[in-house]
């Protein structure tokens, strides 16, 4: 199946700093990427939908000025957590969708996740 | 998006026993998918069932879907210690942005 990578796989940063997480589709073009967040022992919650070449759509309660999403190419979306605080510590997972591959099952391909720890 | 519910939240069984997890959701769907997640790791796609299907099998996995009750179940037969993980259902809602809505998850522990 198609492969999605995330970088870094884990990051530890000080409170107040910004962290950028990359999500790449390695062998297909992802017109849409989704960013999810997962707190410990909880489920995945959709944060935002990222469409190539346009502004991201954020879910209710997700601050767009804090979680900056850029989807400048068909293979790369980035999530920047600005002025990170300990409560932003979480597991961030992206998924990518290529309409040409998705078919009627809307197949999406998930990255391995990035664990962010803010001290 | 509103999350679905899964029960039980946690399940502990002996190796060789069957494990059943249930999922309820809120909206009309195109399909429902089950994923597995080992602790602190990424998601592994297990099986997808379309809204017009009622049952699907894949190896030791059996999934049912009841769209009238908006519910699904995942049965793992002859469980193994390696099946220990969290299991999530995820729905692809009709008319939605095509993002998946995940259930609350079931933590399965299979004792050797």
Coordinates of N, CA, C and O in Angstrom, one line a residue, chain A residues 32 34 36 38 41-46 48-49 57-60 91 93 97 103-108 110-113 115, chain B residues 1 3 6 30-31 33 35 37 39-43 45 48 50 52 88-89 92 97-105 107:
Chain A
X32 N -5.3 15.8 -0.2 CA -5.9 16.1 1.1 C -5.1 15.3 2.2 O -4.8 14.1 2.0
X34 N -5.0 14.9 6.6 CA -5.7 15.1 7.8 C -4.7 15.1 9.0 O -3.8 14.2 9.0
X36 N -4.5 14.6 13.1 CA -5.2 14.1 14.3 C -4.3 14.3 15.5 O -3.0 14.3 15.4
X38 N -3.8 12.7 19.6 CA -4.2 11.6 20.5 C -3.5 11.8 21.8 O -2.3 11.7 21.9
X41 N -4.0 7.4 26.4 CA -5.2 6.5 26.7 C -6.5 7.0 26.1 O -7.6 6.7 26.6
X42 N -6.4 7.9 25.1 CA -7.6 8.4 24.5 C -7.6 8.0 23.0 O -6.6 7.5 22.5
X43 N -8.6 8.4 22.3 CA -8.7 8.1 20.9 C -8.2 9.3 20.1 O -7.7 10.3 20.6
X44 N -8.2 9.1 18.8 CA -7.7 10.1 17.9 C -8.8 11.1 17.6 O -10.0 10.8 17.4
X45 N -8.4 12.4 17.7 CA -9.4 13.5 17.4 C -8.9 14.3 16.2 O -7.7 14.7 16.2
X46 N -9.8 14.5 15.3 CA -9.4 15.3 14.1 C -9.1 16.7 14.5 O -9.9 17.3 15.2
X48 N -7.6 19.1 12.0 CA -7.8 19.9 10.8 C -7.6 19.1 9.5 O -7.0 18.0 9.5
X49 N -8.2 19.6 8.5 CA -8.1 19.0 7.1 C -7.3 20.0 6.3 O -7.6 21.2 6.2
X57 N -8.8 23.6 7.0 CA -10.1 23.7 7.7 C -9.9 23.1 9.1 O -9.6 21.9 9.2
X58 N -10.1 23.9 10.1 CA -9.9 23.5 11.5 C -11.2 23.0 12.2 O -12.3 23.6 11.9
X59 N -11.1 22.0 13.0 CA -12.2 21.6 13.8 C -12.5 22.6 14.9 O -11.6 23.3 15.3
X60 N -13.7 22.5 15.4 CA -14.1 23.4 16.5 C -13.2 23.2 17.7 O -13.0 22.0 18.1
X91 N 0.3 12.9 21.0 CA 0.8 12.1 19.8 C 0.0 12.7 18.6 O -1.2 12.7 18.6
X93 N -0.8 12.5 14.6 CA -0.8 11.6 13.5 C -1.4 12.2 12.3 O -2.5 12.9 12.4
X97 N -4.6 11.3 1.7 CA -5.6 10.7 0.8 C -5.3 11.2 -0.6 O -5.1 12.4 -0.9
X103 N -10.5 5.5 -4.3 CA -11.6 4.7 -4.8 C -12.8 4.9 -4.0 O -13.0 6.0 -3.3
X104 N -13.8 4.0 -4.0 CA -15.0 4.2 -3.3 C -14.9 4.0 -1.8 O -15.8 4.2 -1.1
X105 N -13.8 3.4 -1.4 CA -13.6 3.2 0.0 C -12.9 4.3 0.7 O -12.7 4.2 1.9
X106 N -12.6 5.4 0.0 CA -12.0 6.6 0.6 C -10.8 6.1 1.4 O -10.6 6.5 2.6
X107 N -9.9 5.4 0.8 CA -8.7 4.9 1.5 C -7.8 6.0 1.9 O -7.5 6.9 1.1
X108 N -7.4 5.9 3.1 CA -6.4 6.9 3.6 C -5.3 6.1 4.2 O -5.4 5.0 4.6
X110 N -2.1 6.3 6.9 CA -1.7 7.0 8.1 C -0.2 7.0 8.3 O 0.5 6.0 8.0
X111 N 0.3 8.1 8.8 CA 1.7 8.2 9.1 C 1.9 7.4 10.5 O 1.0 7.1 11.2
X112 N 3.2 7.2 10.9 CA 3.5 6.5 12.1 C 3.3 7.4 13.4 O 3.4 6.8 14.5
X113 N 3.1 8.7 13.2 CA 2.9 9.5 14.4 C 4.1 10.2 14.9 O 5.3 9.8 14.6
X115 N 5.5 11.9 18.5 CA 5.2 12.1 20.0 C 5.9 13.4 20.4 O 7.1 13.6 20.3
Chain B
X1 N -16.1 17.0 15.2 CA -16.8 15.7 14.8 C -17.1 15.0 16.1 O -16.3 15.0 17.1
X3 N -17.4 11.8 18.4 CA -16.8 10.5 18.5 C -17.8 9.5 18.7 O -18.8 9.7 19.5
X6 N -17.1 3.0 22.1 CA -16.8 1.6 22.0 C -16.9 1.0 23.4 O -16.7 1.6 24.4
X30 N -20.4 6.0 4.9 CA -20.1 5.3 3.7 C -19.5 3.9 4.0 O -19.7 2.9 3.3
X31 N -18.6 3.9 5.0 CA -18.0 2.7 5.5 C -17.5 2.8 6.9 O -17.5 3.9 7.5
X33 N -14.4 1.3 9.5 CA -13.1 0.6 9.5 C -12.6 0.3 10.9 O -13.0 1.0 11.8
X35 N -9.2 -0.4 13.2 CA -7.7 -0.2 13.3 C -7.2 -0.8 14.6 O -7.9 -0.8 15.6
X37 N -3.8 -0.4 17.3 CA -2.7 0.4 17.7 C -2.0 -0.2 18.9 O -2.6 -0.3 20.0
X39 N 0.8 0.1 21.9 CA 1.0 1.2 22.8 C 2.0 2.2 22.2 O 3.1 1.9 21.9
X40 N 1.5 3.4 22.1 CA 2.4 4.5 21.6 C 2.9 4.4 20.2 O 3.8 5.1 19.8
X41 N 2.2 3.6 19.4 CA 2.7 3.4 18.0 C 1.6 3.9 17.1 O 0.6 4.4 17.5
X42 N 1.9 3.7 15.8 CA 0.9 4.2 14.7 C -0.2 3.2 14.6 O -0.3 2.2 15.3
X43 N -1.1 3.5 13.7 CA -2.3 2.7 13.4 C -2.0 1.6 12.4 O -1.3 1.9 11.4
X45 N -4.3 -0.7 9.8 CA -5.6 -0.9 9.3 C -5.9 -2.4 9.3 O -5.1 -3.2 8.8
X48 N -12.2 -3.2 6.5 CA -13.2 -2.1 6.1 C -14.4 -2.8 5.7 O -14.4 -3.8 5.0
X50 N -18.3 -1.9 4.1 CA -19.1 -0.8 3.5 C -20.5 -0.8 4.1 O -20.9 -1.8 4.7
X52 N -23.3 -1.1 2.8 CA -24.2 -2.1 2.3 C -23.8 -3.5 2.6 O -24.5 -4.4 2.1
X88 N -9.6 0.4 17.5 CA -10.5 1.5 17.3 C -11.4 1.3 16.0 O -10.9 0.8 15.0
X89 N -12.6 1.7 16.2 CA -13.4 1.7 14.9 C -13.4 3.2 14.4 O -13.1 4.1 15.2
X92 N -16.4 6.7 8.1 CA -16.3 7.6 7.0 C -17.7 8.1 6.8 O -18.5 7.3 6.2
X97 N -16.1 15.5 5.2 CA -14.9 15.9 4.5 C -14.0 14.8 4.2 O -12.9 15.0 3.7
X98 N -14.4 13.6 4.4 CA -13.7 12.3 4.2 C -12.7 12.0 5.3 O -11.9 11.1 5.1
X99 N -12.6 12.9 6.3 CA -11.8 12.5 7.4 C -12.5 11.4 8.2 O -13.8 11.2 8.1
X100 N -11.8 10.6 8.9 CA -12.4 9.5 9.7 C -12.7 10.0 11.1 O -12.0 10.8 11.7
X101 N -13.8 9.5 11.6 CA -14.2 9.8 13.0 C -13.9 8.5 13.8 O -14.6 7.5 13.5
X102 N -13.1 8.6 14.8 CA -12.7 7.4 15.6 C -13.6 7.2 16.8 O -14.0 8.2 17.5
X103 N -13.8 5.9 17.1 CA -14.4 5.6 18.4 C -13.5 5.7 19.5 O -12.3 6.0 19.3
X104 N -14.0 5.5 20.7 CA -13.2 5.7 21.9 C -12.2 4.6 22.2 O -11.2 4.8 23.0
X105 N -12.3 3.5 21.5 CA -11.3 2.5 21.6 C -11.5 1.4 22.7 O -12.1 1.7 23.7
X107 N -9.2 -1.3 24.9 CA -7.8 -1.9 25.2 C -7.9 -3.4 25.5 O -8.6 -3.7 26.5

